[in-house]
CSV table of C-alpha atoms and ligand atoms in Angstrom, one decimal:
chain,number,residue,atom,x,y,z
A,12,UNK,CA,49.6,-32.4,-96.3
A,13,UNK,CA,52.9,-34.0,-95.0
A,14,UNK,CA,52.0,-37.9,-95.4
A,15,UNK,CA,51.4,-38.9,-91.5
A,16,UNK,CA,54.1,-40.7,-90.1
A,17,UNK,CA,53.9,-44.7,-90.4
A,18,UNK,CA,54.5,-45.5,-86.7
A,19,UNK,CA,52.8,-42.8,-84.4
A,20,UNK,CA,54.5,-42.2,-80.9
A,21,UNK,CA,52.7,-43.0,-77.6
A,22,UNK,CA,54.4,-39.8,-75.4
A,23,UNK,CA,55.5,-36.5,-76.4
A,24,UNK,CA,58.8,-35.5,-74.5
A,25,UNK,CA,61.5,-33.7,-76.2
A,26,UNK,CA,62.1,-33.2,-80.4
A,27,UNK,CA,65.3,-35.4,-79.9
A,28,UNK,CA,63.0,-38.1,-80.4
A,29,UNK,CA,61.2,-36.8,-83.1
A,30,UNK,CA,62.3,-37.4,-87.1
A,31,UNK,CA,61.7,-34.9,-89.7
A,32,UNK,CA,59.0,-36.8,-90.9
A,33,UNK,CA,57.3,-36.2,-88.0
A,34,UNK,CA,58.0,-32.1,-87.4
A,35,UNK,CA,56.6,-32.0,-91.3
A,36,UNK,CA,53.4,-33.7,-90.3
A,37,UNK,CA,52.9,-31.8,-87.1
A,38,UNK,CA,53.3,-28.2,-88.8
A,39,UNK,CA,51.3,-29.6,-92.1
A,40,UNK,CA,48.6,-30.7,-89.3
A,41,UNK,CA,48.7,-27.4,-87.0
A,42,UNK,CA,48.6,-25.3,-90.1
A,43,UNK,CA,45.6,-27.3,-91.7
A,44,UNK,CA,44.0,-27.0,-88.2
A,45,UNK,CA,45.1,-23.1,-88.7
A,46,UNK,CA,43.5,-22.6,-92.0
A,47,UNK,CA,40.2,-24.8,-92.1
A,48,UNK,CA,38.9,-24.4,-88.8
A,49,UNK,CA,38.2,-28.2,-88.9
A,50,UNK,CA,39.4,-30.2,-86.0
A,51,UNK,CA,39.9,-33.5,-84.7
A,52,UNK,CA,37.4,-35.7,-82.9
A,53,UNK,CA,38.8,-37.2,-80.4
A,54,UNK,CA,35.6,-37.2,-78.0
A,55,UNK,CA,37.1,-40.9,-76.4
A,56,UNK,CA,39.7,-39.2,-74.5
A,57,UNK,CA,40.2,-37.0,-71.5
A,58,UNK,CA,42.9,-34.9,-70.9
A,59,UNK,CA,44.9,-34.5,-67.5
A,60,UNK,CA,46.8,-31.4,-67.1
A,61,UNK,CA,49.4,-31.6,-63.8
A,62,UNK,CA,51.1,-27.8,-63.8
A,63,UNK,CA,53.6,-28.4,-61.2
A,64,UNK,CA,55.1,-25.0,-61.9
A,65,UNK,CA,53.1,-21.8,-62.6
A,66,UNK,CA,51.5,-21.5,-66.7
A,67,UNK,CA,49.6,-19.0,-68.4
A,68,UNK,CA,50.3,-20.2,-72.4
A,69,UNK,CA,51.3,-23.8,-72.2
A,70,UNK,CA,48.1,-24.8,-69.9
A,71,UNK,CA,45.2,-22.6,-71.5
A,72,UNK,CA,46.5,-23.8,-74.7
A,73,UNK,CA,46.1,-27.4,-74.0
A,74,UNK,CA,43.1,-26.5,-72.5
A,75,UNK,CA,41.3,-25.3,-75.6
A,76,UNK,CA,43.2,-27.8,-77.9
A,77,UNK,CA,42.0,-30.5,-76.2
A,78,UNK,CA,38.2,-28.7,-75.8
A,79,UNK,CA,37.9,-27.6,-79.7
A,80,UNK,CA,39.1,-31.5,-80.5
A,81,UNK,CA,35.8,-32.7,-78.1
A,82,UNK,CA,38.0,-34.1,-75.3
A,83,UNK,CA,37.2,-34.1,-72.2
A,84,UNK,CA,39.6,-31.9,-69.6
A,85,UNK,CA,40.9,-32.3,-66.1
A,86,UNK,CA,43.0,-29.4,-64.5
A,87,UNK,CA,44.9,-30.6,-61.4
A,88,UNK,CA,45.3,-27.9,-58.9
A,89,UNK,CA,48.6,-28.8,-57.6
A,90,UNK,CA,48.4,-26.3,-54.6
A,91,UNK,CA,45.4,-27.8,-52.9
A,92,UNK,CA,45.2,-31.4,-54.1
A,93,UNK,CA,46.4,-34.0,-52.3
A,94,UNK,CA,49.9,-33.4,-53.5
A,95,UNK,CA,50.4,-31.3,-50.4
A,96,UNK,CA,50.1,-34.7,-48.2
A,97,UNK,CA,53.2,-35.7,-49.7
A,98,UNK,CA,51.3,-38.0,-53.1
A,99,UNK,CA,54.2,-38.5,-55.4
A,100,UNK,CA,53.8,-37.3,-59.1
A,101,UNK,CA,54.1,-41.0,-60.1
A,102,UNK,CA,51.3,-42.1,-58.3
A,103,UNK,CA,49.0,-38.9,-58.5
A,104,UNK,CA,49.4,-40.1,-62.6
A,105,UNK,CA,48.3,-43.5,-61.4
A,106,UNK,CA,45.4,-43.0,-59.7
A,107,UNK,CA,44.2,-39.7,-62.3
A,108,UNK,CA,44.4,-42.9,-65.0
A,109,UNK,CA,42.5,-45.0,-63.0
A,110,UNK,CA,39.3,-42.7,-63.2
A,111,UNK,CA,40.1,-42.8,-66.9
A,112,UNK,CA,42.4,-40.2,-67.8
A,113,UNK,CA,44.5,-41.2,-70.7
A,114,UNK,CA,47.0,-38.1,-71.4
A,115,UNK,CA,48.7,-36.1,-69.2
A,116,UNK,CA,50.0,-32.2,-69.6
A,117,UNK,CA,53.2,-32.2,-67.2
A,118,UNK,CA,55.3,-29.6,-66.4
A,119,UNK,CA,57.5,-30.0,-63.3
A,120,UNK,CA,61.1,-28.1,-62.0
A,121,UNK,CA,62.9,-31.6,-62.6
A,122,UNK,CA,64.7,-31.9,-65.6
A,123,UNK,CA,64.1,-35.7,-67.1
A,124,UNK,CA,61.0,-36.1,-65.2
A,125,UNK,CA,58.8,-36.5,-67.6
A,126,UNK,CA,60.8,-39.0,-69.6
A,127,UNK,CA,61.3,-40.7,-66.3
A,128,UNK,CA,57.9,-40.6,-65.5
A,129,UNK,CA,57.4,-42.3,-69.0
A,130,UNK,CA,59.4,-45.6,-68.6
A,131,UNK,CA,57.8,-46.3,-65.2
A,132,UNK,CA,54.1,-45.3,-66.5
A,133,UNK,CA,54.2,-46.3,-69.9
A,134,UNK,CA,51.3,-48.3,-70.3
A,135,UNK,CA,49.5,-45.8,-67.9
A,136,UNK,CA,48.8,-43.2,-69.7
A,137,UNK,CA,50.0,-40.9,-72.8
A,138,UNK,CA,52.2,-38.1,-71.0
A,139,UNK,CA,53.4,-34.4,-72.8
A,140,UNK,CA,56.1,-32.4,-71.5
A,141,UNK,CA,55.0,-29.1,-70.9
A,142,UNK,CA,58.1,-28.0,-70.3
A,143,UNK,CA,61.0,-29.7,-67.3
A,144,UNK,CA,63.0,-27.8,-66.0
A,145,UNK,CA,65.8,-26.2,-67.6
A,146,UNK,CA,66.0,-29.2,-70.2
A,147,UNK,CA,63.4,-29.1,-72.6
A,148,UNK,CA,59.9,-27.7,-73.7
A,149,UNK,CA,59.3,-29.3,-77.1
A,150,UNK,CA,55.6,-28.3,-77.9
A,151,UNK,CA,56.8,-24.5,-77.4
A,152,UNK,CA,59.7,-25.4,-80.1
A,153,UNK,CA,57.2,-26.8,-82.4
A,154,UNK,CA,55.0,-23.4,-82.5
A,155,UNK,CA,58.0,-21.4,-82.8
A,156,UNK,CA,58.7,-23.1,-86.1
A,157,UNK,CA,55.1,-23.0,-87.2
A,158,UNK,CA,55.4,-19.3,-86.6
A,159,UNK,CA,58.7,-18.7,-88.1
A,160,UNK,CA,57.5,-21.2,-91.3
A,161,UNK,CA,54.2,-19.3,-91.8
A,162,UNK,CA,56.3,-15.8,-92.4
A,163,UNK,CA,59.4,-17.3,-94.0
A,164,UNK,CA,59.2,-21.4,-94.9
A,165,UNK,CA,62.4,-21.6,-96.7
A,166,UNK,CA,63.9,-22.4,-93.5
A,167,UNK,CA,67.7,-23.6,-94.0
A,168,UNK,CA,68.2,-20.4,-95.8
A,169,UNK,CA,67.2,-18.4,-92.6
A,170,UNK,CA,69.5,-16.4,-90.1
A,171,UNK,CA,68.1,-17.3,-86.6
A,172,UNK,CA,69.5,-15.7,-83.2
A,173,UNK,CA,68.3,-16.5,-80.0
A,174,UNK,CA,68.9,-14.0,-77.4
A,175,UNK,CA,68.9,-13.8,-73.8
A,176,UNK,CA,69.0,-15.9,-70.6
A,177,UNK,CA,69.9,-19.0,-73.3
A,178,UNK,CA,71.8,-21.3,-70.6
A,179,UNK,CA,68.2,-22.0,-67.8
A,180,UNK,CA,65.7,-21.6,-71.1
A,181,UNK,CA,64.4,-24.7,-71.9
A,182,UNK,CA,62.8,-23.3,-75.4
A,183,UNK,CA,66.2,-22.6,-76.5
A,184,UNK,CA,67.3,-25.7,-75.5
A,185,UNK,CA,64.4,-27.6,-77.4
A,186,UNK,CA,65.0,-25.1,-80.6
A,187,UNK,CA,68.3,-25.9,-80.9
A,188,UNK,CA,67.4,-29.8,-81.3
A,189,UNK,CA,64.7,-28.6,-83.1
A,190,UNK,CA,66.9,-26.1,-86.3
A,191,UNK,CA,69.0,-28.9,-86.1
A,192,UNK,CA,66.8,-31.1,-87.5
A,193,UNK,CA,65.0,-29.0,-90.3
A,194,UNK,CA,68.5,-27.7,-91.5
A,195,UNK,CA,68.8,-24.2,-90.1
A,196,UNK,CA,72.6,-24.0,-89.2
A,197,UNK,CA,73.3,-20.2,-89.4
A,198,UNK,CA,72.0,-19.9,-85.9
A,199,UNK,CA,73.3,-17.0,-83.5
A,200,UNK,CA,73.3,-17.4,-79.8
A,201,UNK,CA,74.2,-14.0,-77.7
A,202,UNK,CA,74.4,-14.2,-74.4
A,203,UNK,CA,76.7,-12.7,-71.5
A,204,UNK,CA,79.1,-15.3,-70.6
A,205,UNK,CA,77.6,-15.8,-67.9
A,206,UNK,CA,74.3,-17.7,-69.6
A,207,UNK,CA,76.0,-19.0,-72.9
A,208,UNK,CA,75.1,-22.6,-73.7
A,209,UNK,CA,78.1,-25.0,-73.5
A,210,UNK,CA,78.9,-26.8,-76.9
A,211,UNK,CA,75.5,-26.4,-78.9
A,212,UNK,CA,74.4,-28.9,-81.3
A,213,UNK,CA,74.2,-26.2,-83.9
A,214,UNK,CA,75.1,-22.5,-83.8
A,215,UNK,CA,77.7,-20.5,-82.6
A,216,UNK,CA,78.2,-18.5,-79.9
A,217,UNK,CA,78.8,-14.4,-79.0
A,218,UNK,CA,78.1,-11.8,-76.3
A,219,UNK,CA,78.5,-9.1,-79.1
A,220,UNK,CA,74.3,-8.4,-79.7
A,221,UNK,CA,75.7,-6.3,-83.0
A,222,UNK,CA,78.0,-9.4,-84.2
A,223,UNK,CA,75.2,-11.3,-83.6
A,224,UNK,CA,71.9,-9.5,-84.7
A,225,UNK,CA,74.0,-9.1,-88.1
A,226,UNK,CA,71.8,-9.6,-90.8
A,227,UNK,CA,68.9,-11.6,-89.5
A,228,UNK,CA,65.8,-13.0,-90.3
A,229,UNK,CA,64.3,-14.1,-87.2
A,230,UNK,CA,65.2,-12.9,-83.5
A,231,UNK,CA,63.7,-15.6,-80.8
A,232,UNK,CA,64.1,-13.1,-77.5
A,233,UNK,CA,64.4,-15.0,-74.0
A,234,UNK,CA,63.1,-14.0,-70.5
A,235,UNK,CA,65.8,-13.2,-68.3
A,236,UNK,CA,64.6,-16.4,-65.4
A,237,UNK,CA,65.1,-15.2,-62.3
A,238,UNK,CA,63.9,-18.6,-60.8
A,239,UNK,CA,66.4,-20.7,-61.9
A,240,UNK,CA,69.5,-18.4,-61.3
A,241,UNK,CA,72.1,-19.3,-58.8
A,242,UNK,CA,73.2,-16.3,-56.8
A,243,UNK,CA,76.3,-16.1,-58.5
A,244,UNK,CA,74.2,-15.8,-61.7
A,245,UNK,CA,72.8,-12.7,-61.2
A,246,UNK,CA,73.4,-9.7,-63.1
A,247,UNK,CA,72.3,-6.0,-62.8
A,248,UNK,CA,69.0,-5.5,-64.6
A,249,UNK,CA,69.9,-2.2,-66.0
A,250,UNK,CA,73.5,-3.2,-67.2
A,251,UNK,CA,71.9,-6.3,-69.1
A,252,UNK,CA,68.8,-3.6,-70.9
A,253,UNK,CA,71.7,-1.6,-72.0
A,254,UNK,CA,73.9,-4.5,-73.3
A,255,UNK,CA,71.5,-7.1,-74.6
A,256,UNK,CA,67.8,-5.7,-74.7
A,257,UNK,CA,66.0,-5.8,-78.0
A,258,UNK,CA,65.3,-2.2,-78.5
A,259,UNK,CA,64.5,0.4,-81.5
A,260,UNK,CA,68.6,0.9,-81.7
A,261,UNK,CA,69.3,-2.9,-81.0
A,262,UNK,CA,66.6,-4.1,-83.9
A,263,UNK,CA,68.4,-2.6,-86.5
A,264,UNK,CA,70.9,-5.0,-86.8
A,265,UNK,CA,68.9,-7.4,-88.1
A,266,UNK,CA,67.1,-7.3,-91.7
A,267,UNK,CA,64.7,-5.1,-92.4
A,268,UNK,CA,62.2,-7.9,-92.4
A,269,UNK,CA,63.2,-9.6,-89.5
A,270,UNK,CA,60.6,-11.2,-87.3
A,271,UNK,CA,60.5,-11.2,-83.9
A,272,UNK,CA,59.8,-13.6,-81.5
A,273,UNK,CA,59.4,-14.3,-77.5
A,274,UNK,CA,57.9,-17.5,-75.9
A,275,UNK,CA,56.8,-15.6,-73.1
A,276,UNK,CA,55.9,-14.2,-70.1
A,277,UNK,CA,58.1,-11.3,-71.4
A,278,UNK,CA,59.2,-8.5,-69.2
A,279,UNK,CA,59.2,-5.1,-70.8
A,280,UNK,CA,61.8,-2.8,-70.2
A,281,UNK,CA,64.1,-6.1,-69.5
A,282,UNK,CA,64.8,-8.2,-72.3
A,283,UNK,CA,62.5,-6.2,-75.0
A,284,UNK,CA,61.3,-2.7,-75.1
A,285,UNK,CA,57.6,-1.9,-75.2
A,286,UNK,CA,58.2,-0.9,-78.6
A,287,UNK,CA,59.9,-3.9,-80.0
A,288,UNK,CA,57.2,-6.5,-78.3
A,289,UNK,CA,54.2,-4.0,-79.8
A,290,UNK,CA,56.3,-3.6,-83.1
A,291,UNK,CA,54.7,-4.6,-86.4
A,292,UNK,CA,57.1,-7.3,-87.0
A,293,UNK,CA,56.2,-9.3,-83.5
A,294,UNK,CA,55.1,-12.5,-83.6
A,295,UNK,CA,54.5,-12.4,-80.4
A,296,UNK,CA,50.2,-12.7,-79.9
A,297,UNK,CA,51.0,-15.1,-83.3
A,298,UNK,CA,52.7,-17.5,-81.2
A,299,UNK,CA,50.4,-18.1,-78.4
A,300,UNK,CA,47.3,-18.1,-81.4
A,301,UNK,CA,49.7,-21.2,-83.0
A,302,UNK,CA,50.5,-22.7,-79.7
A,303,UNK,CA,46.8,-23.9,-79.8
A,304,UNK,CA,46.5,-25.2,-83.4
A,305,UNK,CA,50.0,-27.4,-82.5
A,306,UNK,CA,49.2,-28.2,-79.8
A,307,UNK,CA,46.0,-29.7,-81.0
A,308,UNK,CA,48.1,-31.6,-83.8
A,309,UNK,CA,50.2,-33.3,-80.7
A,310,UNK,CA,47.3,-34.3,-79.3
A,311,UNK,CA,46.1,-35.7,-82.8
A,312,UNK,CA,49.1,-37.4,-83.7
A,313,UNK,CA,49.0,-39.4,-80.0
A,314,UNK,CA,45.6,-40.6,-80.4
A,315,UNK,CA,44.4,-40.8,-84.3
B,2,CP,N1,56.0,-20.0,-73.0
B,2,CP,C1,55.4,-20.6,-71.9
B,2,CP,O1,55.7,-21.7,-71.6
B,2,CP,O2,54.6,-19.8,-71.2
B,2,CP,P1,53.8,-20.2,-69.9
B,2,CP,O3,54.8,-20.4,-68.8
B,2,CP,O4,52.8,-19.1,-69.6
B,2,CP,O5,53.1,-21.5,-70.2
């Protein structure tokens, strides 16, 4: 096991904060949790989880995380709490605590919030970005390298390309941050112009899926996210299938072995094909099963 960390962190908000110390420990603890079926006790504390936009993944997994490590949970339904009188975040947090709640789950349309919500709050409560806005989903990150590391660990040798909607997705935003840090630096990012990241940390960047697919190991495929688009960011469904979809035709450009991955929801016959998301080499369903074991180590690391 990664030795733990000497001084532990009292929020979880984005992997720019995080050293490489700590990303060792976190996938040493998630895979032990993995492997052993032996998880933490952390029976003292109860879990908050404030889903201010809509979660299937990030919120169930928390959910169990927090269940199989004995904590006790608390799911705020945002649509009929008193949210809809006009309670801020900031003091729905506040008064949550004051029944005893000691960690919060936030995920919220504001980019920053959370790190905002940690400077006015901090000796509130312990508070985990489930994902802000376009800006950063950093437990989602972490999972995708547990996944990546469990089918190919030697990581800086890897060829990574992210693919999609890379300009509103959080993930790759957090992933990015993330390669940087463990040393991956052939890292492709194809997009249409249109949804290219400006000036990445690390990586380069192409519209060409064949320049880009070229000899990978790993293929991280993003939603197309119709939420955040501005109307001048639209672009014909069909058009983008045939020019940046991950399909039988589109798959061979990358190595044999490559992996493939999605954070999901995904949207079949959009970004993927049915065959690619169902394809032997998805990681898919591996993904969401990690997403609880590192989840459960963020949780861990906060409290032990
Ligand atoms: N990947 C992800 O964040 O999925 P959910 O929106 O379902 O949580």
């Amino acid at each position: 096991m990664a030795p733990r960390p000497e001084f532990a962190m009292k929020h979880f908000l984005g992997i720019e904060e995080l050293t490489i110390e700590e990303i060792n420990h976190l996938l040493s603890r998630a895979c032990a949790f993995k492997q052993n079926k032996c998880f933490p006790n952390l029976s003292t504390h109860t879990l908050g989880t404030l889903f201010y936009e809509n979660s299937t993944r990030t919120r169930i997994s928390f959910e169990l995380a927090a269940k199989k490590s004995s904590m006790d949970v608390v799911h705020l339904n945002v649509s009929t709490s008193s949210v809809e009188k006009g309670e801020s975040i900031e003091d729905t947090i506040k008064t949550l605590a004051a029944m005893g709640i000691d960690s919060f789950v936030i995920r919220h349309a504001q980019n920053g919030l959370p790190r905002l919500l940690a400077t006015r709050l901090s000796d509130c409560a312990h508070l985990i970005n489930a994902g802000d806005g376009t800006h950063s989903h950093p437990t989602q990150a972490m999972l995708d390298l547990m996944t990546i590391f469990e089918k190919k660990p030697n990581l800086p040798a890897l060829k990574v390309a992210i693919l999609g909607d890379i300009l509103h997705s959080r993930v790759a935003n957090s992933l990015i941050h993330l390669f940087s840090k463990v040393g991956i630096s052939d890292l492709r990012l194809i997009a249409p112009p249109l949804w290219q990241p400006q000036s990445p940390l690390v990586g380069w960047v192409t519209s060409s899926i064949k320049e880009g697919l070229q000899g990978v190991d790993v293929i991280i495929c993003l939603r197309v996210q119709k939420e955040r688009l501005q109307d001048h960011e639209f672009l014909n469904t069909a058009r983008y299938h045939e020019q940046f979809a991950l399909t039988e035709k589109t798959l061979n450009f990358a190595q044999q072995d490559a992996i493939i991955l999605h954070p999901g929801p995904i949207n079949r016959g959009v970004e993927i094909d049915s065959e690619i998301a169902d394809h032997p080499q998805s990681c898919i369903l591996e993904q969401v099963k990690n997403g609880v074991f590192m989840r459960m180590a963020v949780l861990d690391y906060l409290f032990s």
